[in-house]
């Protein structure tokens, strides 16, 4: 069982955004994807989630090919994406947001909702609150809750800490560690490299849409100069 990406190419606006990217995520493993702004990290997530065109390579979950499939099919296959930007249904309440996200489930909606609220008590306290009136950190929790409602085996999380206070970031990183302990495989894009490498098992560094480093996260934790070389080509 694994989420396997091989020689992936993704386009955005008719231009190549990512090319030749390969990675593998095992259940209960975190793969950190790092890189400077414009390196292709978000495009990688959107391509894997079916939101940008995949023009080459393959994506498979447990041997099931997914490249070129739409977002709904990919979500139903057990992959849930949390794109950058705290994306929620602003005009709906917290509870309605989560119920809408869980509408793809064939059964067990109430049980999944209860589990999501257990993981995020902050959301349980705000069931009737409109998403648009929540803080950025609360909206990010709701966006993560959206993904959880699909009962994913793999999650693609893009810049969940962007613009948030350090205490909120710490809370969200604890959530990632909890998912890992549950056996969920995670692809994590994170602006704070030390946080990402602290929770990751393996890491990729992208520069200009291509992989410049792929290996154990420990190798980058132990050698900051290697991280700089991968980022900037020094």
PDB file of N, CA and C in Angstrom, residues 118-154:
ATOM      1  N   UNK A 118     -14.028  15.685  17.459  1.00  0.00           N
ATOM      2  CA  UNK A 118     -13.153  15.228  18.543  1.00  0.00           C
ATOM      3  C   UNK A 118     -11.717  15.674  18.304  1.00  0.00           C
ATOM      4  N   UNK A 119     -11.305  15.669  17.042  1.00  0.00           N
ATOM      5  CA  UNK A 119      -9.949  16.107  16.707  1.00  0.00           C
ATOM      6  C   UNK A 119      -9.820  17.621  16.789  1.00  0.00           C
ATOM      7  N   UNK A 120     -10.910  18.325  16.503  1.00  0.00           N
ATOM      8  CA  UNK A 120     -10.906  19.785  16.550  1.00  0.00           C
ATOM      9  C   UNK A 120     -12.037  20.280  17.458  1.00  0.00           C
ATOM     10  N   UNK A 121     -11.858  20.209  18.773  1.00  0.00           N
ATOM     11  CA  UNK A 121     -12.901  20.720  19.677  1.00  0.00           C
ATOM     12  C   UNK A 121     -13.231  22.189  19.428  1.00  0.00           C
ATOM     13  N   UNK A 122     -12.253  22.928  18.885  1.00  0.00           N
ATOM     14  CA  UNK A 122     -12.502  24.334  18.575  1.00  0.00           C
ATOM     15  C   UNK A 122     -13.661  24.486  17.581  1.00  0.00           C
ATOM     16  N   UNK A 123     -13.794  23.535  16.679  1.00  0.00           N
ATOM     17  CA  UNK A 123     -14.890  23.572  15.709  1.00  0.00           C
ATOM     18  C   UNK A 123     -16.206  23.143  16.354  1.00  0.00           C
ATOM     19  N   UNK A 124     -16.136  22.174  17.254  1.00  0.00           N
ATOM     20  CA  UNK A 124     -17.340  21.709  17.929  1.00  0.00           C
ATOM     21  C   UNK A 124     -17.997  22.841  18.718  1.00  0.00           C
ATOM     22  N   UNK A 125     -17.177  23.768  19.218  1.00  0.00           N
ATOM     23  CA  UNK A 125     -17.700  24.901  19.978  1.00  0.00           C
ATOM     24  C   UNK A 125     -18.348  25.955  19.081  1.00  0.00           C
ATOM     25  N   UNK A 126     -18.157  25.806  17.761  1.00  0.00           N
ATOM     26  CA  UNK A 126     -18.627  26.845  16.830  1.00  0.00           C
ATOM     27  C   UNK A 126     -19.492  26.248  15.721  1.00  0.00           C
ATOM     28  N   UNK A 127     -20.227  25.224  16.023  1.00  0.00           N
ATOM     29  CA  UNK A 127     -20.980  24.505  14.993  1.00  0.00           C
ATOM     30  C   UNK A 127     -21.881  25.426  14.178  1.00  0.00           C
ATOM     31  N   UNK A 128     -22.517  26.379  14.825  1.00  0.00           N
ATOM     32  CA  UNK A 128     -23.499  27.226  14.142  1.00  0.00           C
ATOM     33  C   UNK A 128     -22.899  28.532  13.620  1.00  0.00           C
ATOM     34  N   UNK A 129     -21.620  28.736  13.859  1.00  0.00           N
ATOM     35  CA  UNK A 129     -20.984  29.985  13.434  1.00  0.00           C
ATOM     36  C   UNK A 129     -20.711  29.970  11.940  1.00  0.00           C
ATOM     37  N   UNK A 130     -20.956  31.098  11.263  1.00  0.00           N
ATOM     38  CA  UNK A 130     -20.648  31.201   9.839  1.00  0.00           C
ATOM     39  C   UNK A 130     -19.138  31.171   9.646  1.00  0.00           C
ATOM     40  N   UNK A 131     -18.697  30.434   8.654  1.00  0.00           N
ATOM     41  CA  UNK A 131     -17.264  30.296   8.406  1.00  0.00           C
ATOM     42  C   UNK A 131     -16.609  31.637   8.130  1.00  0.00           C
ATOM     43  N   UNK A 132     -17.339  32.539   7.494  1.00  0.00           N
ATOM     44  CA  UNK A 132     -16.770  33.842   7.130  1.00  0.00           C
ATOM     45  C   UNK A 132     -16.425  34.701   8.340  1.00  0.00           C
ATOM     46  N   UNK A 133     -17.007  34.375   9.495  1.00  0.00           N
ATOM     47  CA  UNK A 133     -16.781  35.189  10.690  1.00  0.00           C
ATOM     48  C   UNK A 133     -15.692  34.610  11.591  1.00  0.00           C
ATOM     49  N   UNK A 134     -15.062  33.545  11.164  1.00  0.00           N
ATOM     50  CA  UNK A 134     -14.039  32.891  11.976  1.00  0.00           C
ATOM     51  C   UNK A 134     -12.663  33.500  11.715  1.00  0.00           C
ATOM     52  N   UNK A 135     -11.764  33.317  12.670  1.00  0.00           N
ATOM     53  CA  UNK A 135     -10.388  33.771  12.490  1.00  0.00           C
ATOM     54  C   UNK A 135      -9.683  32.911  11.443  1.00  0.00           C
ATOM     55  N   UNK A 136      -8.508  33.386  11.003  1.00  0.00           N
ATOM     56  CA  UNK A 136      -7.753  32.619  10.018  1.00  0.00           C
ATOM     57  C   UNK A 136      -7.377  31.236  10.523  1.00  0.00           C
ATOM     58  N   UNK A 137      -6.988  31.155  11.781  1.00  0.00           N
ATOM     59  CA  UNK A 137      -6.632  29.859  12.337  1.00  0.00           C
ATOM     60  C   UNK A 137      -7.816  28.918  12.410  1.00  0.00           C
ATOM     61  N   UNK A 138      -8.974  29.449  12.807  1.00  0.00           N
ATOM     62  CA  UNK A 138     -10.183  28.627  12.861  1.00  0.00           C
ATOM     63  C   UNK A 138     -10.605  28.173  11.473  1.00  0.00           C
ATOM     64  N   UNK A 139     -10.479  29.059  10.489  1.00  0.00           N
ATOM     65  CA  UNK A 139     -10.806  28.671   9.117  1.00  0.00           C
ATOM     66  C   UNK A 139      -9.858  27.584   8.620  1.00  0.00           C
ATOM     67  N   UNK A 140      -8.589  27.659   9.027  1.00  0.00           N
ATOM     68  CA  UNK A 140      -7.655  26.610   8.602  1.00  0.00           C
ATOM     69  C   UNK A 140      -8.027  25.270   9.243  1.00  0.00           C
ATOM     70  N   UNK A 141      -8.438  25.296  10.492  1.00  0.00           N
ATOM     71  CA  UNK A 141      -8.915  24.061  11.119  1.00  0.00           C
ATOM     72  C   UNK A 141     -10.125  23.509  10.373  1.00  0.00           C
ATOM     73  N   UNK A 142     -11.014  24.405   9.953  1.00  0.00           N
ATOM     74  CA  UNK A 142     -12.193  23.967   9.212  1.00  0.00           C
ATOM     75  C   UNK A 142     -11.795  23.387   7.858  1.00  0.00           C
ATOM     76  N   UNK A 143     -10.809  23.997   7.203  1.00  0.00           N
ATOM     77  CA  UNK A 143     -10.338  23.454   5.924  1.00  0.00           C
ATOM     78  C   UNK A 143      -9.757  22.057   6.117  1.00  0.00           C
ATOM     79  N   UNK A 144      -9.014  21.860   7.200  1.00  0.00           N
ATOM     80  CA  UNK A 144      -8.490  20.525   7.500  1.00  0.00           C
ATOM     81  C   UNK A 144      -9.632  19.567   7.838  1.00  0.00           C
ATOM     82  N   UNK A 145     -10.640  20.096   8.548  1.00  0.00           N
ATOM     83  CA  UNK A 145     -11.807  19.276   8.838  1.00  0.00           C
ATOM     84  C   UNK A 145     -12.533  18.838   7.577  1.00  0.00           C
ATOM     85  N   UNK A 146     -12.612  19.721   6.597  1.00  0.00           N
ATOM     86  CA  UNK A 146     -13.183  19.367   5.287  1.00  0.00           C
ATOM     87  C   UNK A 146     -12.520  18.114   4.749  1.00  0.00           C
ATOM     88  N   UNK A 147     -11.183  18.120   4.755  1.00  0.00           N
ATOM     89  CA  UNK A 147     -10.439  16.973   4.226  1.00  0.00           C
ATOM     90  C   UNK A 147     -10.699  15.716   5.052  1.00  0.00           C
ATOM     91  N   UNK A 148     -10.767  15.863   6.361  1.00  0.00           N
ATOM     92  CA  UNK A 148     -11.001  14.704   7.225  1.00  0.00           C
ATOM     93  C   UNK A 148     -12.350  14.049   6.957  1.00  0.00           C
ATOM     94  N   UNK A 149     -13.325  14.844   6.543  1.00  0.00           N
ATOM     95  CA  UNK A 149     -14.665  14.299   6.323  1.00  0.00           C
ATOM     96  C   UNK A 149     -14.717  13.297   5.183  1.00  0.00           C
ATOM     97  N   UNK A 150     -13.683  13.266   4.362  1.00  0.00           N
ATOM     98  CA  UNK A 150     -13.620  12.265   3.295  1.00  0.00           C
ATOM     99  C   UNK A 150     -13.000  10.957   3.775  1.00  0.00           C
ATOM    100  N   UNK A 151     -12.643  10.887   5.062  1.00  0.00           N
ATOM    101  CA  UNK A 151     -11.955   9.732   5.644  1.00  0.00           C
ATOM    102  C   UNK A 151     -10.751   9.331   4.788  1.00  0.00           C
ATOM    103  N   UNK A 152      -9.823  10.246   4.543  1.00  0.00           N
ATOM    104  CA  UNK A 152      -8.724   9.977   3.613  1.00  0.00           C
ATOM    105  C   UNK A 152      -7.679   9.035   4.191  1.00  0.00           C
ATOM    106  N   UNK A 153      -7.032   8.336   3.280  1.00  0.00           N
ATOM    107  CA  UNK A 153      -5.842   7.556   3.645  1.00  0.00           C
ATOM    108  C   UNK A 153      -4.585   8.386   3.432  1.00  0.00           C
ATOM    109  N   UNK A 154      -4.694   9.398   2.566  1.00  0.00           N
ATOM    110  CA  UNK A 154      -3.572  10.293   2.282  1.00  0.00           C
ATOM    111  C   UNK A 154      -4.102  11.726   2.237  1.00  0.00           C
TER     112      UNK A 154
END
